C-alpha cells in the first residue's frame, strides 16, 4: 500500500486505536461531529458523544470495513459531563475492556472503563471512573506476560499541565523552555483491568545524549496521543507533538522506559491534530491515522486513514509524508 487509504468515507472518525483480536482487525476511533461549538485551545469543539467499532476481516488494502454501530453512548455513562475523546480497548480472559477519557460533571477529564463480551461491543460502562485517573488519550499495552500498561495524558485541553506527581495543582503549570518537558504517564493495570495497580509514572524521553527532552523542544517533546508497540524485541513509544503537528517515536527496553527519541513517523497532515495507531496484521505493519482533507480542513471533522509502515534494517521507521499544509498556529 503506497498511498494512504480512507477507511470510513461516509462519516467523520478520528484518533484510531487498532488491535487484532481473534484474527480480525478492530478499529476503535473517536466519532467526530459538528456541535457548533467554536474552536478554542481548550478543544471544546471536539464534543463527541459516542463510539463506533469497525472491523476488517481480510487484508487491509482490499478488505471490507464493517461498521458495528454505536457501542457506547455518553448518555449511558453515569458520571458523564461531556466530550468522549480518544479511547482504546484491551482483551483479557474473554472480556474486552474499553478505556475512554471523558469530562466529569465538574469538567475534569477522567478515564473510564466499559466492559464487553465481544470485541465489537456493546460496552457497558462502570459506575465510576478509574480511581486516581486524570487527563486523556489512554492507550493500553498488553505485554504478553499477564501485565497490561496504560499510557495516557495530553497537554492544553487534555489538562495534563494541571497535575504534578499525580496530584492536582492549584493552577496549571508549564515548565520553562529549558526545563524537562511534561511527560506522558504509564501505569500498570490491576488484575481485574478496572483500576490502576500502582501510582502512574512519568514516561521519560531522552535525547541521543541521554538528557530528558525539554519543554522548548516542541518538535520532539510529548504533547498527546500515546501509543505503544513492539518491534524486534524493542518497545516503541509513539506520540503527537501537538502544536508542531508531528507524530514521533522513541525506543526503550521495557514498558516503563526511559525511551530514546528516534525520529518522525508522520509529517503534518491537514488539520490541527494528528493521532495514530501502529499495528501488525498478516505480516505487514500499518500506520492508522487521520486528517481533515475530506471535510475541507475543518479541524474537528477528521477522517480515518491507513498506510503501510516501513522499517529500515536498523529498526528505524521510514517517515511517512502527511498531506502538507501550512499550519496557521
Ligand atoms: O479527539 C480529541 C483529541 O484530539 C484527542 O484526544 C487528541 O489526541 C487529539 O487527536
Short mmCIF file of C-alpha atoms and ligand atoms in Angstrom, two decimals:
data_model
loop_
_atom_site.label_atom_id
_atom_site.label_comp_id
_atom_site.label_asym_id
_atom_site.label_seq_id
_atom_site.Cartn_x
_atom_site.Cartn_y
_atom_site.Cartn_z
CA UNK A 1 0.00 0.00 0.00
CA UNK A 2 1.92 3.02 -1.29
CA UNK A 3 -0.69 5.70 -0.72
CA UNK A 4 -2.93 6.21 2.27
CA UNK A 5 -6.48 4.94 2.02
CA UNK A 6 -9.58 6.46 3.68
CA UNK A 7 -11.40 3.78 5.67
CA UNK A 8 -14.79 5.31 6.55
CA UNK A 9 -15.65 7.77 3.76
CA UNK A 10 -19.25 8.35 4.89
CA UNK A 11 -18.61 9.60 8.43
CA UNK A 12 -16.01 11.50 10.48
CA UNK A 13 -13.87 9.21 12.61
CA UNK A 14 -10.54 10.11 14.25
CA UNK A 15 -7.94 9.03 16.87
CA UNK A 16 -7.74 5.35 15.82
CA UNK A 17 -6.78 2.67 18.33
CA UNK A 18 -6.32 -0.61 16.45
CA UNK A 19 -5.89 -4.21 17.61
CA UNK A 20 -6.01 -7.72 16.21
CA UNK A 21 -8.46 -9.88 18.18
CA UNK A 22 -9.28 -13.44 17.05
CA UNK A 23 -7.54 -12.89 13.71
CA UNK A 24 -9.67 -9.81 12.83
CA UNK A 25 -8.54 -6.21 12.85
CA UNK A 26 -10.65 -3.93 15.08
CA UNK A 27 -10.58 -0.12 14.91
CA UNK A 28 -11.74 1.96 17.89
CA UNK A 29 -11.94 5.62 16.79
CA UNK A 30 -13.38 8.84 18.20
CA UNK A 31 -16.60 9.82 16.42
CA UNK A 32 -16.32 13.45 15.30
CA UNK A 33 -19.41 15.58 14.81
CA UNK A 34 -20.28 19.20 14.17
CA UNK A 35 -21.54 20.52 17.50
CA UNK A 36 -21.42 24.19 16.51
CA UNK A 37 -19.08 24.95 19.43
CA UNK A 38 -16.43 27.50 18.33
CA UNK A 39 -12.80 26.29 18.06
CA UNK A 40 -10.50 27.15 21.00
CA UNK A 41 -7.21 25.95 22.58
CA UNK A 42 -9.23 24.01 25.15
CA UNK A 43 -10.59 21.72 22.45
CA UNK A 44 -14.24 22.47 23.32
CA UNK A 45 -15.12 21.99 19.64
CA UNK A 46 -14.25 18.27 19.98
CA UNK A 47 -17.62 17.48 21.58
CA UNK A 48 -18.05 13.80 20.75
CA UNK A 49 -20.93 11.79 22.18
CA UNK A 50 -20.47 8.14 21.18
CA UNK A 51 -18.12 5.48 19.84
CA UNK A 52 -18.48 3.10 16.89
CA UNK A 53 -16.33 -0.01 16.32
CA UNK A 54 -15.08 -1.07 12.86
CA UNK A 55 -13.56 -4.38 11.80
CA UNK A 56 -11.66 -5.68 8.77
CA UNK A 57 -11.59 -9.42 8.12
CA UNK A 58 -9.42 -9.69 5.02
CA UNK A 59 -6.35 -7.72 4.13
CA UNK A 60 -6.21 -4.04 4.98
CA UNK A 61 -5.76 -2.99 1.34
CA UNK A 62 -8.85 -4.69 -0.10
CA UNK A 63 -10.89 -5.90 2.88
CA UNK A 64 -14.42 -4.77 3.65
CA UNK A 65 -14.67 -2.35 6.58
CA UNK A 66 -17.67 -3.28 8.75
CA UNK A 67 -19.31 -0.67 10.99
CA UNK A 68 -20.65 -2.33 14.16
CA UNK A 69 -22.63 0.78 15.07
CA UNK A 70 -22.76 2.69 18.35
CA UNK A 71 -21.14 0.62 21.09
CA UNK A 72 -21.05 3.20 23.91
CA UNK A 73 -23.03 6.43 24.29
CA UNK A 74 -22.28 9.30 26.67
CA UNK A 75 -25.91 9.25 27.89
CA UNK A 76 -25.29 5.76 29.37
CA UNK A 77 -22.24 6.77 31.42
CA UNK A 78 -23.41 7.64 34.95
CA UNK A 79 -20.60 10.10 35.76
CA UNK A 80 -20.59 11.84 32.37
CA UNK A 81 -20.14 15.51 31.77
CA UNK A 82 -19.04 15.98 28.15
CA UNK A 83 -16.52 15.11 25.42
CA UNK A 84 -15.70 11.47 24.67
CA UNK A 85 -12.16 11.66 23.30
CA UNK A 86 -9.66 9.01 22.15
CA UNK A 87 -10.38 5.52 23.54
CA UNK A 88 -8.58 2.16 23.47
CA UNK A 89 -9.58 -1.48 24.04
CA UNK A 90 -7.73 -4.42 25.65
CA UNK A 91 -8.62 -8.12 25.79
CA UNK A 92 -8.13 -10.34 28.83
CA UNK A 93 -9.68 -13.70 29.75
CA UNK A 94 -12.55 -13.46 27.26
CA UNK A 95 -13.59 -9.90 28.20
CA UNK A 96 -12.93 -6.68 26.28
CA UNK A 97 -12.20 -3.51 28.22
CA UNK A 98 -12.72 -0.10 26.64
CA UNK A 99 -10.82 2.78 28.27
CA UNK A 100 -12.18 6.23 27.47
CA UNK A 101 -11.45 9.82 28.57
CA UNK A 102 -14.46 11.93 29.42
CA UNK A 103 -15.01 15.15 31.36
CA UNK A 104 -16.95 14.53 34.56
CA UNK A 105 -19.73 16.79 35.80
CA UNK A 106 -17.13 19.29 37.11
CA UNK A 107 -15.44 19.49 33.66
CA UNK A 108 -12.37 17.49 34.73
CA UNK A 109 -11.13 14.73 32.40
CA UNK A 110 -11.15 11.25 33.99
CA UNK A 111 -10.61 7.86 32.40
CA UNK A 112 -13.48 5.39 32.50
CA UNK A 113 -13.79 1.68 31.70
CA UNK A 114 -16.60 -0.13 29.88
CA UNK A 115 -16.73 -3.92 29.51
CA UNK A 116 -17.93 -6.18 26.67
CA UNK A 117 -18.09 -9.89 25.91
CA UNK A 118 -17.07 -9.33 22.30
CA UNK A 119 -14.55 -7.02 20.60
CA UNK A 120 -17.33 -5.26 18.71
CA UNK A 121 -19.22 -4.47 21.91
CA UNK A 122 -21.62 -3.23 23.14
CA UNK A 123 -19.53 -1.90 26.04
CA UNK A 124 -21.19 -1.46 29.45
CA UNK A 125 -19.67 1.40 31.49
CA UNK A 126 -18.56 1.02 35.10
CA UNK A 127 -20.41 3.34 37.51
CA UNK A 128 -17.32 5.48 38.27
CA UNK A 129 -14.10 6.49 36.53
CA UNK A 130 -10.81 4.76 37.42
CA UNK A 131 -9.68 5.98 40.86
CA UNK A 132 -6.79 8.43 40.55
CA UNK A 133 -7.20 8.80 36.78
CA UNK A 134 -6.82 12.14 35.02
CA UNK A 135 -6.21 13.69 31.59
CA UNK A 136 -6.84 11.99 28.21
CA UNK A 137 -5.76 9.57 25.47
CA UNK A 138 -5.45 6.17 27.21
CA UNK A 139 -3.52 3.59 25.16
CA UNK A 140 -3.31 0.13 26.70
CA UNK A 141 -0.40 -2.20 26.01
CA UNK A 142 -0.66 -5.97 26.57
CA UNK A 143 2.88 -7.01 27.43
CA UNK A 144 2.09 -10.68 26.83
CA UNK A 145 3.07 -11.81 30.35
CA UNK A 146 -0.29 -11.09 32.01
CA UNK A 147 0.59 -7.42 32.62
CA UNK A 148 -1.26 -4.55 30.92
CA UNK A 149 0.07 -0.98 30.96
CA UNK A 150 -1.86 2.21 30.24
CA UNK A 151 -0.12 5.22 28.68
CA UNK A 152 -2.10 8.44 28.99
CA UNK A 153 -2.02 12.22 29.05
CA UNK A 154 -2.37 15.27 26.86
CA UNK A 155 -1.49 18.96 27.17
CA UNK A 156 -3.68 22.08 26.85
CA UNK A 157 -7.32 20.87 26.56
CA UNK A 158 -6.13 17.46 27.78
CA UNK A 159 -5.38 19.08 31.20
CA UNK A 160 -2.07 17.26 31.89
CA UNK A 161 -0.43 20.57 32.90
CA UNK A 162 -2.79 20.66 35.88
CA UNK A 163 -1.05 17.69 37.57
CA UNK A 164 2.30 17.01 39.16
CA UNK A 165 3.27 13.76 40.91
CA UNK A 166 -0.33 12.59 40.27
CA UNK A 167 -1.76 15.42 42.39
CA UNK A 168 -3.96 18.20 41.03
CA UNK A 169 -2.25 21.59 41.15
CA UNK A 170 -3.93 24.77 42.30
CA UNK A 171 -3.03 26.31 38.92
CA UNK A 172 -1.84 24.80 35.64
CA UNK A 173 1.98 24.91 35.39
CA UNK A 174 4.07 24.77 32.21
CA UNK A 175 7.85 24.29 32.60
CA UNK A 176 10.29 26.88 31.22
CA UNK A 177 11.72 26.08 27.78
CA UNK A 178 15.00 24.73 29.23
CA UNK A 179 13.28 22.53 31.83
CA UNK A 180 12.24 18.88 31.26
CA UNK A 181 9.05 18.60 29.19
CA UNK A 182 5.78 17.46 30.80
CA UNK A 183 5.78 13.68 30.28
CA UNK A 184 3.09 11.23 29.28
CA UNK A 185 2.26 8.78 32.08
CA UNK A 186 2.39 4.98 32.29
CA UNK A 187 0.67 2.78 34.85
CA UNK A 188 0.18 -0.97 35.30
CA UNK A 189 -3.48 -2.01 35.42
CA UNK A 190 -4.94 -4.09 38.24
CA UNK A 191 -5.55 -7.83 37.56
CA UNK A 192 -9.30 -7.16 37.09
CA UNK A 193 -8.42 -4.44 34.49
CA UNK A 194 -10.72 -1.93 36.23
CA UNK A 195 -8.25 0.15 38.29
CA UNK A 196 -4.63 1.29 38.41
CA UNK A 197 -2.39 -1.22 40.21
CA UNK A 198 0.11 1.48 41.22
CA UNK A 199 0.81 5.21 41.03
CA UNK A 200 1.26 6.39 37.41
CA UNK A 201 4.90 7.08 36.49
CA UNK A 202 6.36 9.65 34.06
CA UNK A 203 7.35 8.40 30.60
CA UNK A 204 10.79 9.94 30.22
CA UNK A 205 12.05 10.59 26.67
CA UNK A 206 15.78 11.15 26.34
CA UNK A 207 17.72 12.79 23.53
CA UNK A 208 20.68 10.97 21.93
CA UNK A 209 22.96 12.33 24.72
CA UNK A 210 20.80 10.77 27.44
CA UNK A 211 19.24 14.09 28.55
CA UNK A 212 15.44 14.38 29.03
CA UNK A 213 13.76 16.34 26.20
CA UNK A 214 12.99 19.90 27.26
CA UNK A 215 9.69 21.76 27.10
CA UNK A 216 11.15 24.13 24.49
CA UNK A 217 11.98 21.25 22.15
CA UNK A 218 8.49 21.42 20.68
CA UNK A 219 9.27 19.39 17.55
CA UNK A 220 10.25 16.39 19.72
CA UNK A 221 8.60 16.58 23.10
CA UNK A 222 5.39 14.73 24.04
CA UNK A 223 2.04 16.54 23.71
CA UNK A 224 -0.70 13.84 23.42
CA UNK A 225 -1.79 10.64 21.60
CA UNK A 226 0.44 7.97 23.21
CA UNK A 227 0.78 4.59 21.51
CA UNK A 228 2.96 1.56 22.24
CA UNK A 229 4.09 -1.29 20.02
CA UNK A 230 6.98 -3.73 19.99
CA UNK A 231 9.23 -4.43 17.02
CA UNK A 232 12.15 -6.89 17.06
CA UNK A 233 12.09 -7.02 20.88
CA UNK A 234 12.23 -3.20 21.33
CA UNK A 235 9.46 -1.07 22.83
CA UNK A 236 8.38 1.79 20.54
CA UNK A 237 6.61 4.64 22.36
CA UNK A 238 5.00 7.00 19.83
CA UNK A 239 3.05 10.24 20.28
CA UNK A 240 1.97 13.56 18.81
CA UNK A 241 3.91 16.79 19.35
CA UNK A 242 0.60 18.71 19.27
CA UNK A 243 1.26 22.32 18.32
CA UNK A 244 4.07 21.28 15.94
CA UNK A 245 1.82 18.62 14.37
CA UNK A 246 4.28 15.70 14.15
CA UNK A 247 3.98 12.03 15.06
CA UNK A 248 7.29 10.97 16.65
CA UNK A 249 8.70 7.88 18.33
CA UNK A 250 11.24 6.86 20.93
CA UNK A 251 12.52 3.37 21.77
CA UNK A 252 13.32 1.56 25.00
CA UNK A 253 13.92 -1.82 26.61
CA UNK A 254 10.84 -2.13 28.83
CA UNK A 255 7.29 -0.71 29.08
CA UNK A 256 8.25 1.93 31.68
CA UNK A 257 11.13 3.40 29.68
CA UNK A 258 13.13 5.57 29.62
CA UNK A 259 12.82 5.86 25.84
CA UNK A 260 15.32 7.45 23.47
CA UNK A 261 13.99 9.79 20.79
CA UNK A 262 14.40 8.34 17.29
CA UNK A 263 12.53 10.48 14.76
CA UNK A 264 9.36 11.45 12.92
CA UNK A 265 6.78 8.86 11.83
CA UNK A 266 4.36 11.24 10.07
CA UNK A 267 4.87 14.85 8.95
CA UNK A 268 1.95 17.30 9.47
CA UNK A 269 -1.42 16.45 7.97
CA UNK A 270 -4.30 18.77 7.08
CA UNK A 271 -5.96 19.66 10.39
CA UNK A 272 -4.58 20.71 13.79
CA UNK A 273 -4.43 17.31 15.48
CA UNK A 274 -2.52 14.23 14.43
CA UNK A 275 -3.05 10.85 16.04
CA UNK A 276 -2.26 7.23 15.23
CA UNK A 277 -2.02 3.53 15.95
CA UNK A 278 0.68 1.17 14.69
CA UNK A 279 -0.23 -2.50 14.32
CA UNK A 280 0.96 -5.63 12.52
CA UNK A 281 -1.67 -7.57 10.55
CA UNK A 282 -0.98 -10.55 8.30
CA UNK A 283 2.76 -9.90 8.17
CA UNK A 284 2.62 -6.19 7.33
CA UNK A 285 2.85 -3.12 9.56
CA UNK A 286 0.32 -0.30 9.25
CA UNK A 287 0.03 3.30 10.41
CA UNK A 288 -3.60 4.20 11.11
CA UNK A 289 -4.11 7.96 11.42
CA UNK A 290 -6.48 10.78 10.46
CA UNK A 291 -6.62 14.05 8.56
CA UNK A 292 -9.16 16.71 7.60
CA UNK A 293 -8.89 16.58 3.81
CA UNK A 294 -12.42 15.20 3.18
CA UNK A 295 -14.03 17.90 5.40
CA UNK A 296 -12.11 20.61 3.57
CA UNK A 297 -9.83 21.29 6.56
CA UNK A 298 -12.44 21.54 9.32
CA UNK A 299 -10.28 20.75 12.37
CA UNK A 300 -12.97 18.89 14.31
CA UNK A 301 -14.21 16.76 11.38
CA UNK A 302 -11.47 14.21 10.81
CA UNK A 303 -11.32 11.12 8.59
CA UNK A 304 -9.64 7.78 9.25
CA UNK A 305 -6.74 6.71 7.04
CA UNK A 306 -4.28 3.83 6.81
CA UNK A 307 -0.93 3.40 5.08
CA UNK A 308 1.65 0.64 5.22
CA UNK A 309 4.58 1.42 7.52
CA UNK A 310 8.16 0.53 6.61
CA UNK A 311 11.05 -0.24 8.96
CA UNK A 312 14.64 0.08 7.84
CA UNK A 313 17.14 -2.68 8.63
CA UNK A 314 18.36 -0.84 11.75
CA UNK A 315 14.82 -0.76 13.21
CA UNK A 316 14.16 2.90 12.43
CA UNK A 317 10.82 3.85 10.86
CA UNK A 318 10.70 5.38 7.39
CA UNK A 319 8.97 8.77 7.73
CA UNK A 320 5.55 8.99 6.07
CA UNK A 321 4.73 12.30 4.39
CA UNK A 322 1.37 13.71 5.54
CA UNK A 323 -0.66 15.78 3.12
CA UNK A 324 1.20 19.03 3.65
CA UNK A 325 -0.34 22.25 4.85
CA UNK A 326 0.98 25.41 6.43
CA UNK A 327 -0.46 25.50 9.93
CA UNK A 328 -1.66 28.93 10.99
CA UNK A 329 -0.54 28.26 14.59
O1 LIG B 1 -10.13 13.85 19.62
C1 LIG B 1 -9.84 14.78 20.62
C2 LIG B 1 -8.37 14.90 20.82
O2 LIG B 1 -7.74 15.35 19.63
C3 LIG B 1 -7.64 13.62 21.15
O3 LIG B 1 -7.87 13.15 22.43
C4 LIG B 1 -6.27 14.07 20.86
O4 LIG B 1 -5.32 13.04 20.81
C5 LIG B 1 -6.44 14.78 19.54
O5 LIG B 1 -6.41 13.90 18.46
#
